[in-house]
Short mmCIF file of C-alpha atoms and ligand atoms in Angstrom, two decimals:
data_model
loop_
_atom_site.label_atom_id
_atom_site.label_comp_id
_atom_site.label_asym_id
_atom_site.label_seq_id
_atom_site.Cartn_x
_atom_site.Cartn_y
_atom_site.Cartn_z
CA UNK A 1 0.00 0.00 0.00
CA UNK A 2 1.22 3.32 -0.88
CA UNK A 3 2.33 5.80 1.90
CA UNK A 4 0.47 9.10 1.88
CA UNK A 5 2.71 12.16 2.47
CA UNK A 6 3.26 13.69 5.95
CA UNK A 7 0.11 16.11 5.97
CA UNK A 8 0.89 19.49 8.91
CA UNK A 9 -2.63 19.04 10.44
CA UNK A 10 -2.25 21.99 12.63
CA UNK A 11 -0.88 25.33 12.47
CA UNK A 12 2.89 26.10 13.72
CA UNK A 13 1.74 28.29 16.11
CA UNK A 14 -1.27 26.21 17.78
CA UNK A 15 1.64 23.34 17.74
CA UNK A 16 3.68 25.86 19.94
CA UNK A 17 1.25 25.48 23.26
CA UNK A 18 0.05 22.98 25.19
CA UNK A 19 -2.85 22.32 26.54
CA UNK A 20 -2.85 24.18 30.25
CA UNK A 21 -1.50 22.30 33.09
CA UNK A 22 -4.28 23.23 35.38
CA UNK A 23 -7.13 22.37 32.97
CA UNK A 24 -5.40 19.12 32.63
CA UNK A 25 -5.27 18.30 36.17
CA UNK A 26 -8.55 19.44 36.73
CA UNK A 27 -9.68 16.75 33.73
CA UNK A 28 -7.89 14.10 35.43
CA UNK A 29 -8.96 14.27 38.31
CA UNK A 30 -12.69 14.67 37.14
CA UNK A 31 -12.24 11.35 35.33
CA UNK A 32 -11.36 9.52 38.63
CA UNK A 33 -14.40 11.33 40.63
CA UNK A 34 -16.77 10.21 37.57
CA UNK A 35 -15.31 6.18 38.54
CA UNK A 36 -16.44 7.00 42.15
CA UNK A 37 -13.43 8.09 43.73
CA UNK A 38 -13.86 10.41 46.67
CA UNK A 39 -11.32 13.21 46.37
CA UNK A 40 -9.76 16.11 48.04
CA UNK A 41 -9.32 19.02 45.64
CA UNK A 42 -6.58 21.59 45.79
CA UNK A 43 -6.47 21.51 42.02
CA UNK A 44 -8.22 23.97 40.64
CA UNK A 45 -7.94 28.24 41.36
CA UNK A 46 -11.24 29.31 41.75
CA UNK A 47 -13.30 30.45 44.91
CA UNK A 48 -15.31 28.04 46.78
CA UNK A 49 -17.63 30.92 48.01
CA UNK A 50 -21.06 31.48 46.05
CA UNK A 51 -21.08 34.54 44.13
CA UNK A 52 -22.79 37.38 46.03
CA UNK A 53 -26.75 36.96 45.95
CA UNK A 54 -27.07 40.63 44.41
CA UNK A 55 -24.69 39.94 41.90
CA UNK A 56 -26.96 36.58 40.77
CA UNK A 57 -30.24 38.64 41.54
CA UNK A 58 -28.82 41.32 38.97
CA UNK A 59 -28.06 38.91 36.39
CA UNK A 60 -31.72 37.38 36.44
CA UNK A 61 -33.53 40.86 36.92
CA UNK A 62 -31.02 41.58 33.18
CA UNK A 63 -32.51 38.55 31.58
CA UNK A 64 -36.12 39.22 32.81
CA UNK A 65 -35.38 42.84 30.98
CA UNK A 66 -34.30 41.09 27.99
CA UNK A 67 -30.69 42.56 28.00
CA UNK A 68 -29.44 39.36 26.10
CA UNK A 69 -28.58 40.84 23.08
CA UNK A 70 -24.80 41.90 21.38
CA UNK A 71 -23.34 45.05 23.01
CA UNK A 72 -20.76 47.17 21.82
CA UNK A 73 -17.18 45.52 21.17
CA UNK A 74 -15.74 46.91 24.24
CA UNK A 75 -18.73 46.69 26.71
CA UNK A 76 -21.59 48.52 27.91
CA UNK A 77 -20.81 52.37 28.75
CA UNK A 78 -22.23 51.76 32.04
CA UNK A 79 -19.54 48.98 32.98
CA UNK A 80 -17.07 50.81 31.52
CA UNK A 81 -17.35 53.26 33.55
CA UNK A 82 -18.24 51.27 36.84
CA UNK A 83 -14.68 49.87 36.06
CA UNK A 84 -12.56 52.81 35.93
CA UNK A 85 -14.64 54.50 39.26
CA UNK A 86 -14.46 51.05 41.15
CA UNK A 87 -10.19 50.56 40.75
CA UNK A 88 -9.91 54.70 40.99
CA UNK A 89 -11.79 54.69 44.45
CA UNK A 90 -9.92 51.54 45.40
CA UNK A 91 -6.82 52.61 43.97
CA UNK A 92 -6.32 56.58 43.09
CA UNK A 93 -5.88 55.91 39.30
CA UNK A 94 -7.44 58.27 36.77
CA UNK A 95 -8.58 55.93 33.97
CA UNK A 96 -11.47 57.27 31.56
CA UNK A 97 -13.97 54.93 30.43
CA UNK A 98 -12.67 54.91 26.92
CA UNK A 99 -9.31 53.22 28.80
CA UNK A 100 -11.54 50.05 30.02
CA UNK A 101 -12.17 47.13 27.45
CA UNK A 102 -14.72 44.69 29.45
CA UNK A 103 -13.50 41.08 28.07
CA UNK A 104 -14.78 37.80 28.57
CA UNK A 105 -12.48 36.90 31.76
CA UNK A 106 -9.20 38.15 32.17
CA UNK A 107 -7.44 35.27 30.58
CA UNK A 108 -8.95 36.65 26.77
CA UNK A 109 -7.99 40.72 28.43
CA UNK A 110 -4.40 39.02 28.49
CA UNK A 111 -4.76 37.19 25.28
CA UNK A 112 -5.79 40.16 23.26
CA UNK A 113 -3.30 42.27 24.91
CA UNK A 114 -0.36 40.16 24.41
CA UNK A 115 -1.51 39.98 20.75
CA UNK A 116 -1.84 43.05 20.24
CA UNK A 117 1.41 44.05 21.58
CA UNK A 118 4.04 41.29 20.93
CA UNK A 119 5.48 40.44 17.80
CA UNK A 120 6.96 37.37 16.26
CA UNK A 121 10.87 37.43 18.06
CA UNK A 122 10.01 40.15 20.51
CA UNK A 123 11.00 39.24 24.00
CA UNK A 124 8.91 39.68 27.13
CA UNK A 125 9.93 39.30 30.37
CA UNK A 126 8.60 37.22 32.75
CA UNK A 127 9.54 36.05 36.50
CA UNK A 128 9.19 32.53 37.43
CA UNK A 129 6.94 31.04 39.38
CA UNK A 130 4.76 32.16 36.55
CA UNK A 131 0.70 31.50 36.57
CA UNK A 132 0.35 28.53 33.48
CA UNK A 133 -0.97 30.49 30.41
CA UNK A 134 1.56 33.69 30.39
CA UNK A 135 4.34 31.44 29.01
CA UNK A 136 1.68 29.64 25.82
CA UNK A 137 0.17 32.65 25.24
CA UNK A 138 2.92 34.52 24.88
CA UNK A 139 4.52 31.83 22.78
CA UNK A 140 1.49 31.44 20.77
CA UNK A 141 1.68 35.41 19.57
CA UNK A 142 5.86 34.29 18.43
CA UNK A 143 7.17 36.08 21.58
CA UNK A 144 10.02 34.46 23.48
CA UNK A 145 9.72 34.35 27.01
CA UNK A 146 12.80 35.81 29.32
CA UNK A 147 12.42 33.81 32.51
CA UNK A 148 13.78 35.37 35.65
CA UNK A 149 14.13 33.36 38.72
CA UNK A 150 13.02 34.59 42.20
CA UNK A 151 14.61 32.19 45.64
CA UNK A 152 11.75 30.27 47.67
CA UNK A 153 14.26 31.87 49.86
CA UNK A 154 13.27 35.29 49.79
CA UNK A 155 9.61 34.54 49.63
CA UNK A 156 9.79 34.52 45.82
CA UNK A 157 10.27 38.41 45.85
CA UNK A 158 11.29 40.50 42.61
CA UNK A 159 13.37 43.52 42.41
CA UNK A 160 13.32 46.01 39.61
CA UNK A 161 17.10 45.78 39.73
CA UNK A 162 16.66 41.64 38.73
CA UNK A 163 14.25 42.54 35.40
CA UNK A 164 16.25 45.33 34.63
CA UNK A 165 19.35 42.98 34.03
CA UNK A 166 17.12 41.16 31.84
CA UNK A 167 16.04 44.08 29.57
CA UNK A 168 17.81 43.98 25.83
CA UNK A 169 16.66 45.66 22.75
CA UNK A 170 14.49 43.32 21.74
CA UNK A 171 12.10 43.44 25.18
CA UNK A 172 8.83 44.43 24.42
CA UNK A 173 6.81 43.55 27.31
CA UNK A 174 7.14 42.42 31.18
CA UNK A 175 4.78 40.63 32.56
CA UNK A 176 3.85 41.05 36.71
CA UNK A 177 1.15 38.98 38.64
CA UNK A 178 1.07 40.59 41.74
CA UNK A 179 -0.40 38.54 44.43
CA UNK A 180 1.20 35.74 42.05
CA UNK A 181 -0.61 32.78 41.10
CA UNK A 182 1.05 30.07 41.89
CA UNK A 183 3.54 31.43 45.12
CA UNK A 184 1.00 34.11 46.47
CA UNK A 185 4.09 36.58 46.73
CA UNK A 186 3.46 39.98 46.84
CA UNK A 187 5.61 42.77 44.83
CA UNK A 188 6.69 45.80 47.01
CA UNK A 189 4.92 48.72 45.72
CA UNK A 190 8.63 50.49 45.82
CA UNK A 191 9.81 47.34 43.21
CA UNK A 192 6.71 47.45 41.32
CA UNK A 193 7.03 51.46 40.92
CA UNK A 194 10.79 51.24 40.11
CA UNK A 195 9.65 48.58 37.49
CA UNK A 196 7.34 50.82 35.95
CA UNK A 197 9.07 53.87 35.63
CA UNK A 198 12.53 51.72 34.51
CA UNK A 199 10.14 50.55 31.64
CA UNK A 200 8.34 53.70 30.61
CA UNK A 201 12.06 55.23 30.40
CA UNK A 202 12.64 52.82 28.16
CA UNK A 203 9.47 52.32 26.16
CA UNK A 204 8.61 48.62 27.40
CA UNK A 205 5.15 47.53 28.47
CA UNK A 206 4.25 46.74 31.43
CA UNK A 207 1.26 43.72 31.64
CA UNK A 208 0.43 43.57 35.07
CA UNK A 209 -2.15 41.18 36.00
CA UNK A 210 -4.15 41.97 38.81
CA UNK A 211 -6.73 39.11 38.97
CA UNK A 212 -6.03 39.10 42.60
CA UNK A 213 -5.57 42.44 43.18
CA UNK A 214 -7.83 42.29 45.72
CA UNK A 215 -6.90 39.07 47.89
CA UNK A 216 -3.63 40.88 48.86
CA UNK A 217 -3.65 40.48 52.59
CA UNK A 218 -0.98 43.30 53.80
CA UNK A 219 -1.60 46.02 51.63
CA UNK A 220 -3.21 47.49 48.51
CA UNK A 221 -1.60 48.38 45.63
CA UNK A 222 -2.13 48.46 41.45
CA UNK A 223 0.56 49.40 38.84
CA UNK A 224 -2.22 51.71 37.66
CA UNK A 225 -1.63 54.31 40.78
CA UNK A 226 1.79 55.38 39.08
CA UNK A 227 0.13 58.00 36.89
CA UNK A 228 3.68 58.56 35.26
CA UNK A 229 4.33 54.85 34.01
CA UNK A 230 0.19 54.82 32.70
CA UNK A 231 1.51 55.27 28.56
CA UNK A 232 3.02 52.24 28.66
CA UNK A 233 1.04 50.18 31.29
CA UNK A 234 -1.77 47.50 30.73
CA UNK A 235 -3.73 46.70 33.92
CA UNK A 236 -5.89 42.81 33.38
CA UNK A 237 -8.39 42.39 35.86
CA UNK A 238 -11.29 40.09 36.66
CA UNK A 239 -13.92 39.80 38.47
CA UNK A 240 -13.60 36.04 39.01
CA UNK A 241 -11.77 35.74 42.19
CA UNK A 242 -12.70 39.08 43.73
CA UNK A 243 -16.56 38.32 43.77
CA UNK A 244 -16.48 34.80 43.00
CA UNK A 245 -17.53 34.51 39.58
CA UNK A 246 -15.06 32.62 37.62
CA UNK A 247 -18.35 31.02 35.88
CA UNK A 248 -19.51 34.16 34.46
CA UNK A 249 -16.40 35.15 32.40
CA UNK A 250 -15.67 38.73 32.89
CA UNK A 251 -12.28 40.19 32.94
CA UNK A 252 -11.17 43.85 31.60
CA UNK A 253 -8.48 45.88 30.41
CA UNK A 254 -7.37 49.19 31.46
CA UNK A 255 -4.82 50.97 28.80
CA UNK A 256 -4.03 53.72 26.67
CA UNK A 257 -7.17 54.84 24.48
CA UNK A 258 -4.51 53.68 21.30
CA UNK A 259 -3.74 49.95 23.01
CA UNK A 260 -7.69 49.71 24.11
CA UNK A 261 -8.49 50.55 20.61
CA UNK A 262 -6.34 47.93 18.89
CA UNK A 263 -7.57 45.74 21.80
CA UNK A 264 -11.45 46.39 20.60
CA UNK A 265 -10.03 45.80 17.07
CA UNK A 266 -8.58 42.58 17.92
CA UNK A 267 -11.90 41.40 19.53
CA UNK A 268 -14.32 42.81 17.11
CA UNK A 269 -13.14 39.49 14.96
CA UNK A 270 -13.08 36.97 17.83
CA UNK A 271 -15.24 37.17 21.04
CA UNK A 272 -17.16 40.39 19.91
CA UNK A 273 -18.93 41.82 23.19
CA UNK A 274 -18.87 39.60 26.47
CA UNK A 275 -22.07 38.38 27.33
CA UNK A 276 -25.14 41.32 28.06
CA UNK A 277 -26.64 39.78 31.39
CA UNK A 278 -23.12 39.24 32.75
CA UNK A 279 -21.93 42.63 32.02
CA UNK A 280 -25.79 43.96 33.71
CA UNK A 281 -24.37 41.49 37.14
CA UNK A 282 -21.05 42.94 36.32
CA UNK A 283 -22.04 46.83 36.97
CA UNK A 284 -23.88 45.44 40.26
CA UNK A 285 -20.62 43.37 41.65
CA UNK A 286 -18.73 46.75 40.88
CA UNK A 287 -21.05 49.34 42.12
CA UNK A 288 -22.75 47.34 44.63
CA UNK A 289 -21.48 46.64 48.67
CA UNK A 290 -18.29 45.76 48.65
CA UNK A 291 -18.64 44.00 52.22
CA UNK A 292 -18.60 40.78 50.33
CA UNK A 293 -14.96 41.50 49.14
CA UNK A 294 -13.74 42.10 52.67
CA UNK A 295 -15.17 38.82 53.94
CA UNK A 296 -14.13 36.74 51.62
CA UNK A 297 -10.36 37.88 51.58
CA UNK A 298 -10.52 37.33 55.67
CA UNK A 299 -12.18 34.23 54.85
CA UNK A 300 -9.17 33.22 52.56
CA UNK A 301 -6.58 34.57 55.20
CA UNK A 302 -7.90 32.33 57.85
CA UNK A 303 -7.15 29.44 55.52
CA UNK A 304 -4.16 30.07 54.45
CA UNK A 305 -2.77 30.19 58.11
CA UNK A 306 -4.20 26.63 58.77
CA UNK A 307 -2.94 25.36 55.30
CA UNK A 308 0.49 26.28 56.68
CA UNK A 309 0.02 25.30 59.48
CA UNK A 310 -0.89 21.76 58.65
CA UNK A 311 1.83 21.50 55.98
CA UNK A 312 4.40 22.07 58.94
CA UNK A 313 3.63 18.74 60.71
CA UNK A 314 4.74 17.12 56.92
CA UNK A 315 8.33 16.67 57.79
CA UNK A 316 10.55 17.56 55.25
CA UNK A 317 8.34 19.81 53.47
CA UNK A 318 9.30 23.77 53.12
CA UNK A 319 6.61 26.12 52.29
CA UNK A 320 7.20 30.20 52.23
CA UNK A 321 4.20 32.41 53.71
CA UNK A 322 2.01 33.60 51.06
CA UNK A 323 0.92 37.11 51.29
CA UNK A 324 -1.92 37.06 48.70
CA UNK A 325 -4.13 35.01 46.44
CA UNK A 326 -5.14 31.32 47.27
CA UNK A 327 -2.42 29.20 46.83
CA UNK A 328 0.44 27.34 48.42
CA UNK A 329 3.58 26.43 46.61
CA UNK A 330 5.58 24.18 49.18
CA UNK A 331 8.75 22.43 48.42
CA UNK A 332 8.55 18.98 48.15
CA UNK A 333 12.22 18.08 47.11
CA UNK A 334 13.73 16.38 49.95
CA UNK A 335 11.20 13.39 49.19
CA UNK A 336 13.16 13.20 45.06
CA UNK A 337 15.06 9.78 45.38
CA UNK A 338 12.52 7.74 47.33
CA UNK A 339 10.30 5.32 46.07
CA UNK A 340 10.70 6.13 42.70
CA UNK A 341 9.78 9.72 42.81
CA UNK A 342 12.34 12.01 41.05
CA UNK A 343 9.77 14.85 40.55
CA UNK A 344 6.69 17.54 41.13
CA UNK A 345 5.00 15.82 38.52
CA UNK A 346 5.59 12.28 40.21
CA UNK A 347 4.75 13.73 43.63
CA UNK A 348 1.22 15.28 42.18
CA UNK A 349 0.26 12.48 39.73
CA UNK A 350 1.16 10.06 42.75
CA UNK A 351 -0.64 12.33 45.28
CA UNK A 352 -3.44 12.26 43.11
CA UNK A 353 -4.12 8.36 42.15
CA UNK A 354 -2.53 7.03 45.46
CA UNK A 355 -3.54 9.57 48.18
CA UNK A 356 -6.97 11.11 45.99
CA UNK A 357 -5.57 14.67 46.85
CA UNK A 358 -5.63 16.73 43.54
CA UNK A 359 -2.59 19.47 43.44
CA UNK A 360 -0.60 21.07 40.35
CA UNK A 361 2.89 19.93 39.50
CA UNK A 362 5.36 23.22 39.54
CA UNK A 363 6.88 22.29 36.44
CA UNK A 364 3.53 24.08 34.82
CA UNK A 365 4.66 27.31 36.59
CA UNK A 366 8.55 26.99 35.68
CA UNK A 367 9.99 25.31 38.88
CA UNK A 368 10.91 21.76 39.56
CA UNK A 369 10.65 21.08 43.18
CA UNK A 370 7.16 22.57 44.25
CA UNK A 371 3.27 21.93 43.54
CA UNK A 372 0.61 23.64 43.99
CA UNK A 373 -2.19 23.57 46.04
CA UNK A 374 -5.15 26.05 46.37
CA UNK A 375 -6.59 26.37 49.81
CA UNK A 376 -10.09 27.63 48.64
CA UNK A 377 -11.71 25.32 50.03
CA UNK A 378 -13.67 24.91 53.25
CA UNK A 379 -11.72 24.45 56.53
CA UNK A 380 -12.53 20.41 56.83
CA UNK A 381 -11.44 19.69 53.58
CA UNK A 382 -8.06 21.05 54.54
CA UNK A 383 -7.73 19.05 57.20
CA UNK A 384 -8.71 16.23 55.51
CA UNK A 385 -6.22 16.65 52.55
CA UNK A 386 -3.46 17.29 54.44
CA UNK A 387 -4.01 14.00 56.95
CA UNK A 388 -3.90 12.04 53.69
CA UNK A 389 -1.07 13.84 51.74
CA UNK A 390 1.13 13.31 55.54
CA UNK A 391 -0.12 9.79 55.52
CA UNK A 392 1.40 9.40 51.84
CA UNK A 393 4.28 11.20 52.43
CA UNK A 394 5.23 9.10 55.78
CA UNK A 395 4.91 5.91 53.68
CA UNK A 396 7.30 7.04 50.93
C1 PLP B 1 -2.82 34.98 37.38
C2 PLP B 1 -4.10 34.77 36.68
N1 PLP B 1 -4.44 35.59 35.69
C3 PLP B 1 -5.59 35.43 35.02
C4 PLP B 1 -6.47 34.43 35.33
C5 PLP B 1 -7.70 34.31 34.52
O1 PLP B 1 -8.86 34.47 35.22
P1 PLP B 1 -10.25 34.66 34.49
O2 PLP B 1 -10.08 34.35 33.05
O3 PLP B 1 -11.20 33.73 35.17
O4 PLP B 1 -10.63 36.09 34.70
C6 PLP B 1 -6.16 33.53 36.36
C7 PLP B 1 -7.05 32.40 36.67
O5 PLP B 1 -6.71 31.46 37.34
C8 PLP B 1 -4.95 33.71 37.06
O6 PLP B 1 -4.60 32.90 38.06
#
């Protein structure tokens, strides 16, 4: 029988990402709950609260009104502009509504904007741990990533002075996730200032994603406060982990009218407008009490201090504080060389079949010898995830 040729079924640059890591984990894990398996689930980062009851009632009263139809590329006027009030009363920036791009979640507000602003070769910085997507996504618009390591050490802390010895010619972009996702490190607003003006000097973007802008647990701070930096910053947020709505898809932009522009450009021939109903809920999660915020981040604080807690009594196991977000990233190294375990990815996909305890491996967010684990989750389940991972881990 004759061979056919070699057919390319899929484009280079689909063929330059993978699938990502969290998604993954999240389907394997599903496909041992659907066999019966009773699991504990520090997989997946999304809230375990219920979005806020006048955020759902505002989304039915939208449909009831019959706003279910397309909007305008870039969102309703009315979000818009509950967007730029709600981060300049939170954080003293001076966006105008024509600087907001409503998007459906921040991971397409990241998407668009890396597309829009990175070319095929162009280099964009970005510190490891890094959250999953940043690295694909970046790839997938022909960027090449410039990794720069932060120390477990030092609490995973960045300094302008170690991205600024990674700036060439060719940078176009850095991106910072600050609380990070996966290490829930916090930047100091002196680094992250000295960071932006270092890269307005020198006419590099600044991508800061702020998806958890609001679960930082010592302070407050957004890149968009440093009103001289603002030409050449891009602020993603979302509204999924601040009000609990990582179902509802809706994430924004804040930029330069030129970037937001592009931006609508860019998703006038993709997405078009997010969804009408969630944008109606959006305004009311924006404008509405912001009580629910508060309680939620206090709610989150509470576990993270008994998730460290409780990784503690795991000998062996190093873990630095997290000062924002909802993860852990501990260090599960010193168990490499026993039982056949040589990895994070051994240690999760083990913990996971063996123990039932779903985590990420680190090698998804650039390091070897950590995994992830996100403690929103009720307080039992902790407990009960950790007794099994310490009963694995004393067997090994
Ligand atoms: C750092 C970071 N950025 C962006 C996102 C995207 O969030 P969403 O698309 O739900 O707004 C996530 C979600 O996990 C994240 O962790």
């Amino acid at each position: 029988m004759a061979t056919l040729p070699a057919v390319k079924q899929f484009s280079d640059r689909v063929n330059r990402i993978e699938i990502s890591a969290t998604m993954a984990v999240v389907a394997e894990a599903a496909k041992l709950k659907a066999g019966g398996a009773d699991l504990v689930e520090f997989g997946a980062g999304e809230p375990h609260f219920a979005t806020p009851q006048h955020i759902k009632d505002a989304a039915i009263a939208a449909i009831q009104q019959n706003f279910t139809r397309y909007t305008a590329v870039s969102g309703i006027p009315e979000l818009r502009a509950a967007i730029v009030k709600r981060h300049a009363t939170d954080f003293g920036s001076n966006y105008k509504p024509e600087e907001a791009i409503v998007s459906t979640g921040g991971k397409l507000a990241l998407f668009n904007a890396i597309q829009v602003l990175v070319d095929h070769g162009d280099e964009v910085i970005l510190p490891v741990p890094y959250w999953v997507s940043f690295k694909d996504i970046i790839e997938y618009a022909g960027g090449r990533c410039v990794y720069v390591e932060t120390d477990e050490a030092d609490g995973f802390q960045l300094t302008a002075e170690m991205i600024e010895r990674n700036v060439t010619p060719r940078t176009r972009a850095i991106v910072i996730n600050s609380p990070n996702n996966p290490s829930g490190a916090v930047l100091a607003p002196e680094e992250f200032t000295a960071i932006l003006k270092m890269a307005h000097r020198r006419g590099i973007y600044v991508i800061a994603d702020e998806c958890y802008v609001y679960l930082n647990f010592n302070g407050s701070f957004s890149a968009g406060s440093v009103a001289e930096a603002r030409e050449h910053t891009v602020i993603v947020g979302s509204l999924s982990k601040t009000y609990a709505m990582t179902g509802w898809r809706l994430g924004y932009a804040l930029a330069p009218a030129p970037i937001t522009s592009a931006f609508t450009k860019l998703q006038s021939q993709n997405t078009s407008s997010t969804a009408h109903m969630i944008q109606k809920a959006a305004v009311a999660a924006l404008t509405g009490p912001q009580d629910c915020v508060a309680e939620m981040k206090a709610g989150y604080i509470q576990l993270r201090d008994q998730i460290l807690a409780e990784l503690a009594t795991i000998p062996r196991i190093t873990c630095s504080r997290p000062e924002g977000a909802f993860y852990v990233y501990p260090n599960v190294s010193a168990y490499f060389g026993r039982n056949g375990i040589n990895s994070a990815g051994e240690v999760s996909r083990r913990l996971l079949h063996e123990a039932h305890v779903v985590t990420v491996p680190g090698e998804a967010f650039g390091t070897r010898d950590h995994i992830r684990l996100s403690y929103a989750t009720s307080a039992a389940e902790i407990t009960k995830g950790l007794k099994w991972m310490r009963d694995w881990f004393a067997k090994l």
